[in-house]
Amino acid sequence: MRLYRKEGNTIQILCLPNESVEKGDYIQVGDPKQDKALLIQVIDVQFANIPGILEELLRDSTNNGDIVNGENLDPLDVASQITLIQDARLIICKIRGTIQNGKLSVSSAWLPSRSQSTVKKLSTTALAALLKINEKLPIYVGETKGSSPLRVDATAFDGKLNIITGKKETGKSHFSKLLVLSLIDYGAPVAVLDLNGEYAHLDHTSDGKKNQHYTKIHVLTPSSNFKVMLSQIKLRVMLNILIHALNLPGTSAREFRRIWRFLNEHAKLSLHELGEAIRNWQCNHHVKDALFSRYYALVNSGFLTDNPSEAITLEDYFRKIRTGGALVINLRDTSFADRQIVVEYLLGKLVEMLTSWKLRAVFLVAEEAHLYLRETYWNDIVTRMRHFGVFTTFVTNQPDTIRENIYRQADNIFLFNFTNAHDLETVSRAAKVDSETVKSIARDLPPRHCLLLGGVVKDFPIVVKVRALDVQTMGQTRLFFNQNTSF
Amino acid sequence: MKNSKLFQPYTTTQPASTATQTLEETTHLLTESSQAKLKSIPLKPIRDETPIIAVDVSSMKIGETDIGILCAIRAAVVWKQKHQYRYLRLGPFPFHITEENKNEVYHLFRQYSFLEQPTLDYTSTLSLIYAPTRLGALLERWLQMSIAAQTRKSLILWDGSLTAGTQDAPVAVISHLLETARNRSNIVLAFTKITRLRLLGYRLTDYIGKCTPPCLLEINGYPMNLSKAIQFLGNIYVAKLSEGNCSFRLDIDFRLPQERAVEAAQRLIGNEVLLQSYPETLRLAHIYSTFTANEVIGIQRFLAQTHQLRIVTRPNMRRLLFGPFGKGPES
């Protein structure tokens, strides 16, 4: 490999086809005179623009049909060298940093010699050692292209905002589960907003046996084993539910607040009493109608109950997972409005527990959050709630549902394959890496391969093949033509 | 300039492959004569599946060493039979020619080129600069002879003319080649792409402009200001064998009766694909023998690897002295 040219932070390397280089690989351009090396990453592999190549290809194309054929008498086998030149590659790389005295820095304000520099691949293992990304609490995420294991530090997720994105069936949820289980192993409490019921059986191996996480995974299904009493809900949370989830107008909300305070003062805060209070309340009949419709929506959600034996205390569950465990909120069979009610309650409760230091911090995994999280919550989660100790991981296959400002604040991005240019454009706005890298590498990522960006890899993007998990993932799509199972 | 209305500007860039320099580069003038005449011969295609064979050789200077030059030669033979083209490509053959070994290399080539011992010691005057061209010409003659001797009742297409009397085309050799072809009922048709032959000051091919293709324009009886050594061993025609703007100088063995020469041209148009009057077989032979820039790099790499040669880039003096005004090839 030879250093060919540099433009901005892009370096072009010329190499022959027998030198195997792929997108995502790291290359070290060492200058012996300056005693340092430039660390660059391959973002694209192209054919070198060899003079005369068009003529050669046109000439050879005449051999392809039945019209012209023949043979070459080349006793010296010169053609093998010509073929080698034909297949010469131009490696497009981005400068990532400088290695000097065995230390890596992000400095790139120098240029190695074109004639004297040595160009060689740097294994991901060596890079990881230089980056020191797996020193404290290593999480084994998978293997790099050289089949060497890659471990990242669990502390890189602490207090951080993460985004896991990629198109369908590329392995996002799988990676998310790996992350959840790894965090649990290090004693972290994790709350999962599980849209498709995929996380419910993480405590079982793929063949149905209990695994080491059996006592650490707690699944709560709204209106089934997840019901709360009205008295457990703060007025602020209830108003959020009514206003944001059930679209209660402001005037009616004010009336509701009076009713709520009245019931609270008389220690009658129950679903039944609330219905009676609305019925007997002296107010405009339009307001009364509005309050009744929301009341019945709450009743029909099945999430609220007056039976103390049916109700659970969320604090108890968070206490169970305080030293490592996951609370999975199974939203699979929950309607859109009910999902919003549950999520409003959960987030309100989380903030309440965190502000009162009943909980130190929680890692929140939100799958396809746009389907249940109201608009105003996005910024709230990534700014205000982060300071309380809610460290969110968004998982989505629709990157444009996450706002640009969220991408800009993301500390870590786990990017799976995208082919759609619009999706790539959206993701490439993330501030953690240049857009060319995202667009070029993500487009060609095979399934289950992930581009790690951000603090977790110290801003040195690394491609990894995510390791398999021996758990019941339940994420597979139900198929019509695979009818081995009966209804 | 007062009689000239047209001019074709030369391109300043050299093609990637420098084909063998032939006699067509030399300008010959046909002078006016009362007996001279231009005769147009219309052609009717004869479709009888006559085999058509073409040969072309390319030579290329690849580089320099401290004691000589590196060059490469490649030949291509293309033949059309039963509506199918086949080719045999020979090479590339790289050579390192030095002052010490040039005689040895040259004599080796002559030995296999059906050439008699030269009456003059050409090697003493053989310049290294022209060595690739010379070796290419010898390989071409060897191939032409092989084809002439091994085929029957075929049309053999050469790139160039039947003008003889130079180091690359001695009269005896070209005569022997034509005789061998004649004896085996083959006919040699030599196509010159760009002729320098001029009649009354005008390029020869300009005279056929108004004739309806396919046709030949016979150039007969014009005296020529040739040196004593130079001989035309073919009758000269201007050929416009298909629609289009192009016409070519076509030389056909002068020992053949004119009827047979015309018949050969008719067989060619009846059995060959002609694009802009140029035979496809000959076009393919040229394409398959030509070196592209990439191939030159490949050969340089081959030589560097197999013989541990270090490639040195000598400064381009023109560029060095004149900067952007230093155009033209590096000598």
PDB file of C-alpha atoms in Angstrom, chain A residues 188-453:
ATOM      1  CA  ALA A 188     -27.397  -1.827  36.719  1.00  0.00           C
ATOM      2  CA  PRO A 189     -31.168  -1.295  36.917  1.00  0.00           C
ATOM      3  CA  VAL A 190     -32.767  -1.237  33.482  1.00  0.00           C
ATOM      4  CA  ALA A 191     -36.297  -0.293  32.477  1.00  0.00           C
ATOM      5  CA  VAL A 192     -37.425  -1.469  29.060  1.00  0.00           C
ATOM      6  CA  LEU A 193     -40.373  -0.071  27.149  1.00  0.00           C
ATOM      7  CA  ASP A 194     -41.002  -3.228  25.158  1.00  0.00           C
ATOM      8  CA  LEU A 195     -43.277  -2.507  22.226  1.00  0.00           C
ATOM      9  CA  ASN A 196     -43.356  -6.020  20.776  1.00  0.00           C
ATOM     10  CA  GLY A 197     -42.975  -8.194  23.855  1.00  0.00           C
ATOM     11  CA  GLU A 198     -39.476  -9.222  22.798  1.00  0.00           C
ATOM     12  CA  TYR A 199     -37.783  -8.822  26.138  1.00  0.00           C
ATOM     13  CA  ALA A 200     -40.237 -10.842  28.180  1.00  0.00           C
ATOM     14  CA  HIS A 201     -38.246 -14.076  27.936  1.00  0.00           C
ATOM     15  CA  LEU A 202     -34.713 -12.854  28.301  1.00  0.00           C
ATOM     16  CA  ASP A 203     -34.560 -14.963  31.433  1.00  0.00           C
ATOM     17  CA  HIS A 204     -34.789 -18.164  29.360  1.00  0.00           C
ATOM     18  CA  THR A 205     -32.266 -19.786  27.058  1.00  0.00           C
ATOM     19  CA  SER A 206     -33.154 -20.394  23.432  1.00  0.00           C
ATOM     20  CA  ASP A 207     -34.183 -23.977  24.284  1.00  0.00           C
ATOM     21  CA  GLY A 208     -36.571 -22.772  27.010  1.00  0.00           C
ATOM     22  CA  LYS A 209     -34.477 -23.354  30.113  1.00  0.00           C
ATOM     23  CA  LYS A 210     -34.039 -20.798  32.850  1.00  0.00           C
ATOM     24  CA  ASN A 211     -30.812 -18.845  32.571  1.00  0.00           C
ATOM     25  CA  GLN A 212     -28.710 -16.858  35.025  1.00  0.00           C
ATOM     26  CA  HIS A 213     -30.971 -13.828  34.562  1.00  0.00           C
ATOM     27  CA  TYR A 214     -34.082 -15.683  35.633  1.00  0.00           C
ATOM     28  CA  THR A 215     -34.541 -13.791  38.882  1.00  0.00           C
ATOM     29  CA  LYS A 216     -33.490 -10.487  37.403  1.00  0.00           C
ATOM     30  CA  ILE A 217     -36.050  -9.971  34.655  1.00  0.00           C
ATOM     31  CA  HIS A 218     -39.448  -8.695  35.756  1.00  0.00           C
ATOM     32  CA  VAL A 219     -42.152  -8.316  33.185  1.00  0.00           C
ATOM     33  CA  LEU A 220     -45.082  -5.985  33.773  1.00  0.00           C
ATOM     34  CA  THR A 221     -47.987  -6.079  31.365  1.00  0.00           C
ATOM     35  CA  PRO A 222     -50.398  -3.139  31.670  1.00  0.00           C
ATOM     36  CA  SER A 223     -53.966  -4.095  32.613  1.00  0.00           C
ATOM     37  CA  SER A 224     -52.733  -7.577  33.433  1.00  0.00           C
ATOM     38  CA  ASN A 225     -50.130  -7.649  36.175  1.00  0.00           C
ATOM     39  CA  PHE A 226     -49.448  -3.956  35.963  1.00  0.00           C
ATOM     40  CA  LYS A 227     -52.309  -1.993  37.495  1.00  0.00           C
ATOM     41  CA  VAL A 228     -52.174   0.974  39.825  1.00  0.00           C
ATOM     42  CA  MET A 229     -54.602   2.720  42.098  1.00  0.00           C
ATOM     43  CA  LEU A 230     -55.517   6.317  41.611  1.00  0.00           C
ATOM     44  CA  SER A 231     -54.080   7.177  45.002  1.00  0.00           C
ATOM     45  CA  GLN A 232     -50.640   6.072  43.782  1.00  0.00           C
ATOM     46  CA  ILE A 233     -50.656   8.708  41.086  1.00  0.00           C
ATOM     47  CA  LYS A 234     -49.609  12.294  41.691  1.00  0.00           C
ATOM     48  CA  LEU A 235     -51.873  15.014  40.368  1.00  0.00           C
ATOM     49  CA  ARG A 236     -49.078  16.288  38.113  1.00  0.00           C
ATOM     50  CA  VAL A 237     -48.685  12.880  36.513  1.00  0.00           C
ATOM     51  CA  MET A 238     -52.450  12.464  36.124  1.00  0.00           C
ATOM     52  CA  LEU A 239     -52.712  15.863  34.464  1.00  0.00           C
ATOM     53  CA  ASN A 240     -49.915  14.904  32.106  1.00  0.00           C
ATOM     54  CA  ILE A 241     -51.834  11.752  31.233  1.00  0.00           C
ATOM     55  CA  LEU A 242     -55.064  13.660  30.651  1.00  0.00           C
ATOM     56  CA  ILE A 243     -53.538  16.547  28.733  1.00  0.00           C
ATOM     57  CA  HIS A 244     -50.896  14.759  26.665  1.00  0.00           C
ATOM     58  CA  ALA A 245     -52.216  11.225  26.301  1.00  0.00           C
ATOM     59  CA  LEU A 246     -55.947  11.933  26.300  1.00  0.00           C
ATOM     60  CA  ASN A 247     -55.888  15.501  24.901  1.00  0.00           C
ATOM     61  CA  LEU A 248     -57.931  17.108  27.665  1.00  0.00           C
ATOM     62  CA  PRO A 249     -58.427  20.853  26.979  1.00  0.00           C
ATOM     63  CA  GLY A 250     -57.033  23.392  29.461  1.00  0.00           C
ATOM     64  CA  THR A 251     -60.394  24.522  30.879  1.00  0.00           C
ATOM     65  CA  SER A 252     -61.434  20.972  31.626  1.00  0.00           C
ATOM     66  CA  ALA A 253     -58.007  20.268  33.130  1.00  0.00           C
ATOM     67  CA  ARG A 254     -58.499  23.120  35.554  1.00  0.00           C
ATOM     68  CA  GLU A 255     -61.866  21.666  36.585  1.00  0.00           C
ATOM     69  CA  PHE A 256     -60.291  18.233  36.940  1.00  0.00           C
ATOM     70  CA  ARG A 257     -57.631  19.667  39.216  1.00  0.00           C
ATOM     71  CA  ARG A 258     -60.412  20.975  41.546  1.00  0.00           C
ATOM     72  CA  ILE A 259     -62.161  17.614  41.566  1.00  0.00           C
ATOM     73  CA  TRP A 260     -58.873  15.822  42.281  1.00  0.00           C
ATOM     74  CA  ARG A 261     -58.031  18.147  45.199  1.00  0.00           C
ATOM     75  CA  PHE A 262     -61.525  17.726  46.596  1.00  0.00           C
ATOM     76  CA  LEU A 263     -61.249  13.927  46.517  1.00  0.00           C
ATOM     77  CA  ASN A 264     -57.737  14.040  47.939  1.00  0.00           C
ATOM     78  CA  GLU A 265     -58.814  16.258  50.830  1.00  0.00           C
ATOM     79  CA  HIS A 266     -61.632  13.844  51.624  1.00  0.00           C
ATOM     80  CA  ALA A 267     -59.379  10.791  51.184  1.00  0.00           C
ATOM     81  CA  LYS A 268     -61.661   9.488  48.463  1.00  0.00           C
ATOM     82  CA  LEU A 269     -59.158   9.162  45.666  1.00  0.00           C
ATOM     83  CA  SER A 270     -60.475   6.128  43.802  1.00  0.00           C
ATOM     84  CA  LEU A 271     -61.713   5.403  40.313  1.00  0.00           C
ATOM     85  CA  HIS A 272     -65.290   4.949  41.497  1.00  0.00           C
ATOM     86  CA  GLU A 273     -65.284   8.172  43.514  1.00  0.00           C
ATOM     87  CA  LEU A 274     -63.756  10.064  40.650  1.00  0.00           C
ATOM     88  CA  GLY A 275     -66.614   8.997  38.371  1.00  0.00           C
ATOM     89  CA  GLU A 276     -69.180  10.011  40.976  1.00  0.00           C
ATOM     90  CA  ALA A 277     -67.463  13.339  41.564  1.00  0.00           C
ATOM     91  CA  ILE A 278     -67.481  14.210  37.864  1.00  0.00           C
ATOM     92  CA  ARG A 279     -71.158  13.194  37.665  1.00  0.00           C
ATOM     93  CA  ASN A 280     -72.154  15.453  40.603  1.00  0.00           C
ATOM     94  CA  TRP A 281     -69.737  18.302  39.932  1.00  0.00           C
ATOM     95  CA  GLN A 282     -71.308  21.670  39.222  1.00  0.00           C
ATOM     96  CA  CYS A 283     -69.737  22.830  35.973  1.00  0.00           C
ATOM     97  CA  ASN A 284     -70.361  23.534  32.338  1.00  0.00           C
ATOM     98  CA  HIS A 285     -71.872  20.453  30.696  1.00  0.00           C
ATOM     99  CA  HIS A 286     -69.259  20.541  27.892  1.00  0.00           C
ATOM    100  CA  VAL A 287     -66.518  20.347  30.502  1.00  0.00           C
ATOM    101  CA  LYS A 288     -68.381  17.561  32.238  1.00  0.00           C
ATOM    102  CA  ASP A 289     -68.678  15.641  28.944  1.00  0.00           C
ATOM    103  CA  ALA A 290     -64.970  16.110  28.300  1.00  0.00           C
ATOM    104  CA  LEU A 291     -64.077  14.872  31.774  1.00  0.00           C
ATOM    105  CA  PHE A 292     -66.395  11.881  31.454  1.00  0.00           C
ATOM    106  CA  SER A 293     -64.958  10.802  28.122  1.00  0.00           C
ATOM    107  CA  ARG A 294     -61.413  10.864  29.612  1.00  0.00           C
ATOM    108  CA  TYR A 295     -62.607   9.127  32.735  1.00  0.00           C
ATOM    109  CA  TYR A 296     -64.021   6.248  30.693  1.00  0.00           C
ATOM    110  CA  ALA A 297     -60.825   6.117  28.655  1.00  0.00           C
ATOM    111  CA  LEU A 298     -58.917   5.644  31.916  1.00  0.00           C
ATOM    112  CA  VAL A 299     -61.360   3.035  33.125  1.00  0.00           C
ATOM    113  CA  ASN A 300     -61.301   1.147  29.822  1.00  0.00           C
ATOM    114  CA  SER A 301     -57.523   1.104  29.708  1.00  0.00           C
ATOM    115  CA  GLY A 302     -57.631  -1.409  32.571  1.00  0.00           C
ATOM    116  CA  PHE A 303     -54.481   0.155  33.919  1.00  0.00           C
ATOM    117  CA  LEU A 304     -56.250   1.722  36.902  1.00  0.00           C
ATOM    118  CA  THR A 305     -57.956  -0.267  39.590  1.00  0.00           C
ATOM    119  CA  ASP A 306     -59.695   0.273  42.928  1.00  0.00           C
ATOM    120  CA  ASN A 307     -58.775  -3.208  44.123  1.00  0.00           C
ATOM    121  CA  PRO A 308     -55.650  -2.963  46.307  1.00  0.00           C
ATOM    122  CA  SER A 309     -54.814  -6.639  45.720  1.00  0.00           C
ATOM    123  CA  GLU A 310     -54.581  -6.045  41.944  1.00  0.00           C
ATOM    124  CA  ALA A 311     -52.460  -2.911  42.209  1.00  0.00           C
ATOM    125  CA  ILE A 312     -48.711  -3.027  42.244  1.00  0.00           C
ATOM    126  CA  THR A 313     -46.198  -0.598  43.638  1.00  0.00           C
ATOM    127  CA  LEU A 314     -43.619   0.348  41.079  1.00  0.00           C
ATOM    128  CA  GLU A 315     -41.195   1.315  43.812  1.00  0.00           C
ATOM    129  CA  ASP A 316     -41.132  -2.325  44.933  1.00  0.00           C
ATOM    130  CA  TYR A 317     -40.098  -3.503  41.514  1.00  0.00           C
ATOM    131  CA  PHE A 318     -37.413  -0.879  41.183  1.00  0.00           C
ATOM    132  CA  ARG A 319     -36.156  -1.939  44.586  1.00  0.00           C
ATOM    133  CA  LYS A 320     -35.847  -5.508  43.246  1.00  0.00           C
ATOM    134  CA  ILE A 321     -33.715  -4.427  40.315  1.00  0.00           C
ATOM    135  CA  ARG A 322     -31.665  -1.879  42.215  1.00  0.00           C
ATOM    136  CA  THR A 323     -28.649  -4.181  42.320  1.00  0.00           C
ATOM    137  CA  GLY A 324     -29.054  -5.427  38.782  1.00  0.00           C
ATOM    138  CA  GLY A 325     -32.159  -6.357  36.893  1.00  0.00           C
ATOM    139  CA  ALA A 326     -34.586  -5.316  34.230  1.00  0.00           C
ATOM    140  CA  LEU A 327     -38.138  -4.136  34.519  1.00  0.00           C
ATOM    141  CA  VAL A 328     -39.775  -4.915  31.208  1.00  0.00           C
ATOM    142  CA  ILE A 329     -42.963  -3.006  30.464  1.00  0.00           C
ATOM    143  CA  ASN A 330     -44.668  -5.179  27.880  1.00  0.00           C
ATOM    144  CA  LEU A 331     -46.648  -2.865  25.623  1.00  0.00           C
ATOM    145  CA  ARG A 332     -47.373  -5.454  22.955  1.00  0.00           C
ATOM    146  CA  ASP A 333     -51.138  -5.725  23.294  1.00  0.00           C
ATOM    147  CA  THR A 334     -51.668  -2.198  24.491  1.00  0.00           C
ATOM    148  CA  SER A 335     -53.438   0.418  22.370  1.00  0.00           C
ATOM    149  CA  PHE A 336     -51.758   3.669  21.355  1.00  0.00           C
ATOM    150  CA  ALA A 337     -53.617   5.786  23.942  1.00  0.00           C
ATOM    151  CA  ASP A 338     -53.107   3.232  26.717  1.00  0.00           C
ATOM    152  CA  ARG A 339     -49.399   3.015  25.913  1.00  0.00           C
ATOM    153  CA  GLN A 340     -49.123   6.736  26.389  1.00  0.00           C
ATOM    154  CA  ILE A 341     -50.972   6.520  29.725  1.00  0.00           C
ATOM    155  CA  VAL A 342     -48.592   3.811  30.951  1.00  0.00           C
ATOM    156  CA  VAL A 343     -45.463   5.595  29.755  1.00  0.00           C
ATOM    157  CA  GLU A 344     -46.557   8.924  31.265  1.00  0.00           C
ATOM    158  CA  TYR A 345     -47.118   7.145  34.561  1.00  0.00           C
ATOM    159  CA  LEU A 346     -43.815   5.273  34.402  1.00  0.00           C
ATOM    160  CA  LEU A 347     -41.705   8.303  33.545  1.00  0.00           C
ATOM    161  CA  GLY A 348     -43.469  10.431  36.153  1.00  0.00           C
ATOM    162  CA  LYS A 349     -42.835   7.755  38.730  1.00  0.00           C
ATOM    163  CA  LEU A 350     -39.209   7.422  37.695  1.00  0.00           C
ATOM    164  CA  VAL A 351     -38.559  11.141  38.104  1.00  0.00           C
ATOM    165  CA  GLU A 352     -40.325  11.041  41.452  1.00  0.00           C
ATOM    166  CA  MET A 353     -38.155   8.165  42.683  1.00  0.00           C
ATOM    167  CA  LEU A 354     -34.958   9.646  41.338  1.00  0.00           C
ATOM    168  CA  THR A 355     -35.561  13.105  42.798  1.00  0.00           C
ATOM    169  CA  SER A 356     -36.274  11.564  46.195  1.00  0.00           C
ATOM    170  CA  TRP A 357     -33.121   9.377  45.811  1.00  0.00           C
ATOM    171  CA  LYS A 358     -35.154   6.189  46.142  1.00  0.00           C
ATOM    172  CA  LEU A 359     -33.323   5.177  43.000  1.00  0.00           C
ATOM    173  CA  ARG A 360     -29.768   6.148  42.137  1.00  0.00           C
ATOM    174  CA  ALA A 361     -30.119   5.946  38.347  1.00  0.00           C
ATOM    175  CA  VAL A 362     -31.847   3.841  35.722  1.00  0.00           C
ATOM    176  CA  PHE A 363     -31.020   2.815  32.197  1.00  0.00           C
ATOM    177  CA  LEU A 364     -34.145   3.238  30.085  1.00  0.00           C
ATOM    178  CA  VAL A 365     -34.428   1.328  26.818  1.00  0.00           C
ATOM    179  CA  ALA A 366     -37.185   2.699  24.590  1.00  0.00           C
ATOM    180  CA  GLU A 367     -38.101   0.704  21.475  1.00  0.00           C
ATOM    181  CA  GLU A 368     -39.734   2.771  18.722  1.00  0.00           C
ATOM    182  CA  ALA A 369     -40.345   5.553  21.207  1.00  0.00           C
ATOM    183  CA  HIS A 370     -42.230   7.704  18.703  1.00  0.00           C
ATOM    184  CA  LEU A 371     -45.150   5.311  19.088  1.00  0.00           C
ATOM    185  CA  TYR A 372     -45.747   6.228  22.721  1.00  0.00           C
ATOM    186  CA  LEU A 373     -43.576   9.159  23.707  1.00  0.00           C
ATOM    187  CA  ARG A 374     -45.081  12.597  23.328  1.00  0.00           C
ATOM    188  CA  GLU A 375     -43.168  15.258  21.439  1.00  0.00           C
ATOM    189  CA  THR A 376     -42.232  17.341  24.460  1.00  0.00           C
ATOM    190  CA  TYR A 377     -40.748  14.348  26.267  1.00  0.00           C
ATOM    191  CA  TRP A 378     -37.872  13.874  23.819  1.00  0.00           C
ATOM    192  CA  ASN A 379     -35.967  16.934  24.902  1.00  0.00           C
ATOM    193  CA  ASP A 380     -37.063  16.370  28.483  1.00  0.00           C
ATOM    194  CA  ILE A 381     -35.537  12.898  28.490  1.00  0.00           C
ATOM    195  CA  VAL A 382     -32.229  13.853  26.916  1.00  0.00           C
ATOM    196  CA  THR A 383     -31.703  16.989  28.966  1.00  0.00           C
ATOM    197  CA  ARG A 384     -33.607  17.297  32.227  1.00  0.00           C
ATOM    198  CA  MET A 385     -34.231  13.642  33.044  1.00  0.00           C
ATOM    199  CA  ARG A 386     -30.644  12.715  32.269  1.00  0.00           C
ATOM    200  CA  HIS A 387     -29.576  14.878  35.163  1.00  0.00           C
ATOM    201  CA  PHE A 388     -31.986  13.007  37.435  1.00  0.00           C
ATOM    202  CA  GLY A 389     -30.382   9.726  36.361  1.00  0.00           C
ATOM    203  CA  VAL A 390     -32.490   8.419  33.453  1.00  0.00           C
ATOM    204  CA  PHE A 391     -30.005   7.246  30.857  1.00  0.00           C
ATOM    205  CA  THR A 392     -31.953   6.499  27.722  1.00  0.00           C
ATOM    206  CA  THR A 393     -31.275   4.221  24.790  1.00  0.00           C
ATOM    207  CA  PHE A 394     -33.571   4.787  21.828  1.00  0.00           C
ATOM    208  CA  VAL A 395     -34.047   1.863  19.473  1.00  0.00           C
ATOM    209  CA  THR A 396     -35.660   2.626  16.116  1.00  0.00           C
ATOM    210  CA  ASN A 397     -35.763   1.612  12.485  1.00  0.00           C
ATOM    211  CA  GLN A 398     -37.137   4.995  11.500  1.00  0.00           C
ATOM    212  CA  PRO A 399     -34.290   7.400  12.202  1.00  0.00           C
ATOM    213  CA  ASP A 400     -36.307  10.399  11.048  1.00  0.00           C
ATOM    214  CA  THR A 401     -38.670   9.946  13.999  1.00  0.00           C
ATOM    215  CA  ILE A 402     -35.849  11.119  16.230  1.00  0.00           C
ATOM    216  CA  ARG A 403     -35.181  14.828  16.005  1.00  0.00           C
ATOM    217  CA  GLU A 404     -31.880  16.195  14.765  1.00  0.00           C
ATOM    218  CA  ASN A 405     -31.131  17.827  18.110  1.00  0.00           C
ATOM    219  CA  ILE A 406     -31.434  14.406  19.794  1.00  0.00           C
ATOM    220  CA  TYR A 407     -28.853  12.972  17.374  1.00  0.00           C
ATOM    221  CA  ARG A 408     -26.560  15.868  18.116  1.00  0.00           C
ATOM    222  CA  GLN A 409     -26.759  15.168  21.831  1.00  0.00           C
ATOM    223  CA  ALA A 410     -26.370  11.394  21.501  1.00  0.00           C
ATOM    224  CA  ASP A 411     -23.223  10.160  23.202  1.00  0.00           C
ATOM    225  CA  ASN A 412     -23.183   6.771  21.523  1.00  0.00           C
ATOM    226  CA  ILE A 413     -24.748   5.628  18.274  1.00  0.00           C
ATOM    227  CA  PHE A 414     -24.981   1.985  17.295  1.00  0.00           C
ATOM    228  CA  LEU A 415     -25.624   1.994  13.614  1.00  0.00           C
ATOM    229  CA  PHE A 416     -26.819  -1.011  11.640  1.00  0.00           C
ATOM    230  CA  ASN A 417     -27.357  -1.242   7.906  1.00  0.00           C
ATOM    231  CA  PHE A 418     -29.316   1.438   6.085  1.00  0.00           C
ATOM    232  CA  THR A 419     -29.735   1.541   2.332  1.00  0.00           C
ATOM    233  CA  ASN A 420     -32.252   4.327   2.086  1.00  0.00           C
ATOM    234  CA  ALA A 421     -30.466   7.599   1.303  1.00  0.00           C
ATOM    235  CA  HIS A 422     -32.935   9.632   3.360  1.00  0.00           C
ATOM    236  CA  ASP A 423     -32.328   7.474   6.444  1.00  0.00           C
ATOM    237  CA  LEU A 424     -28.570   7.720   5.967  1.00  0.00           C
ATOM    238  CA  GLU A 425     -28.814  11.471   5.593  1.00  0.00           C
ATOM    239  CA  THR A 426     -30.741  11.693   8.871  1.00  0.00           C
ATOM    240  CA  VAL A 427     -28.298   9.546  10.817  1.00  0.00           C
ATOM    241  CA  SER A 428     -25.277  11.257   9.291  1.00  0.00           C
ATOM    242  CA  ARG A 429     -26.244  14.462  11.109  1.00  0.00           C
ATOM    243  CA  ALA A 430     -25.007  12.916  14.329  1.00  0.00           C
ATOM    244  CA  ALA A 431     -22.173  15.039  15.574  1.00  0.00           C
ATOM    245  CA  LYS A 432     -19.987  12.136  16.600  1.00  0.00           C
ATOM    246  CA  VAL A 433     -18.592  11.405  13.162  1.00  0.00           C
ATOM    247  CA  ASP A 434     -18.412  12.912   9.678  1.00  0.00           C
ATOM    248  CA  SER A 435     -21.376  12.237   7.439  1.00  0.00           C
ATOM    249  CA  GLU A 436     -19.291  10.532   4.721  1.00  0.00           C
ATOM    250  CA  THR A 437     -18.224   7.808   7.145  1.00  0.00           C
ATOM    251  CA  VAL A 438     -21.793   7.113   8.196  1.00  0.00           C
ATOM    252  CA  LYS A 439     -23.165   7.096   4.672  1.00  0.00           C
ATOM    253  CA  SER A 440     -20.435   4.974   3.175  1.00  0.00           C
ATOM    254  CA  ILE A 441     -19.934   2.364   5.890  1.00  0.00           C
ATOM    255  CA  ALA A 442     -23.541   1.962   7.040  1.00  0.00           C
ATOM    256  CA  ARG A 443     -24.750   1.357   3.499  1.00  0.00           C
ATOM    257  CA  ASP A 444     -22.627  -1.777   3.188  1.00  0.00           C
ATOM    258  CA  LEU A 445     -22.924  -3.225   6.671  1.00  0.00           C
ATOM    259  CA  PRO A 446     -24.033  -6.857   6.539  1.00  0.00           C
ATOM    260  CA  PRO A 447     -26.840  -8.010   8.861  1.00  0.00           C
ATOM    261  CA  ARG A 448     -25.828  -8.248  12.546  1.00  0.00           C
ATOM    262  CA  HIS A 449     -22.875  -5.940  11.905  1.00  0.00           C
ATOM    263  CA  CYS A 450     -22.872  -2.681  13.769  1.00  0.00           C
ATOM    264  CA  LEU A 451     -20.917   0.529  13.414  1.00  0.00           C
ATOM    265  CA  LEU A 452     -20.079   1.776  16.890  1.00  0.00           C
ATOM    266  CA  LEU A 453     -19.843   5.545  17.139  1.00  0.00           C
TER     267      LEU A 453
END
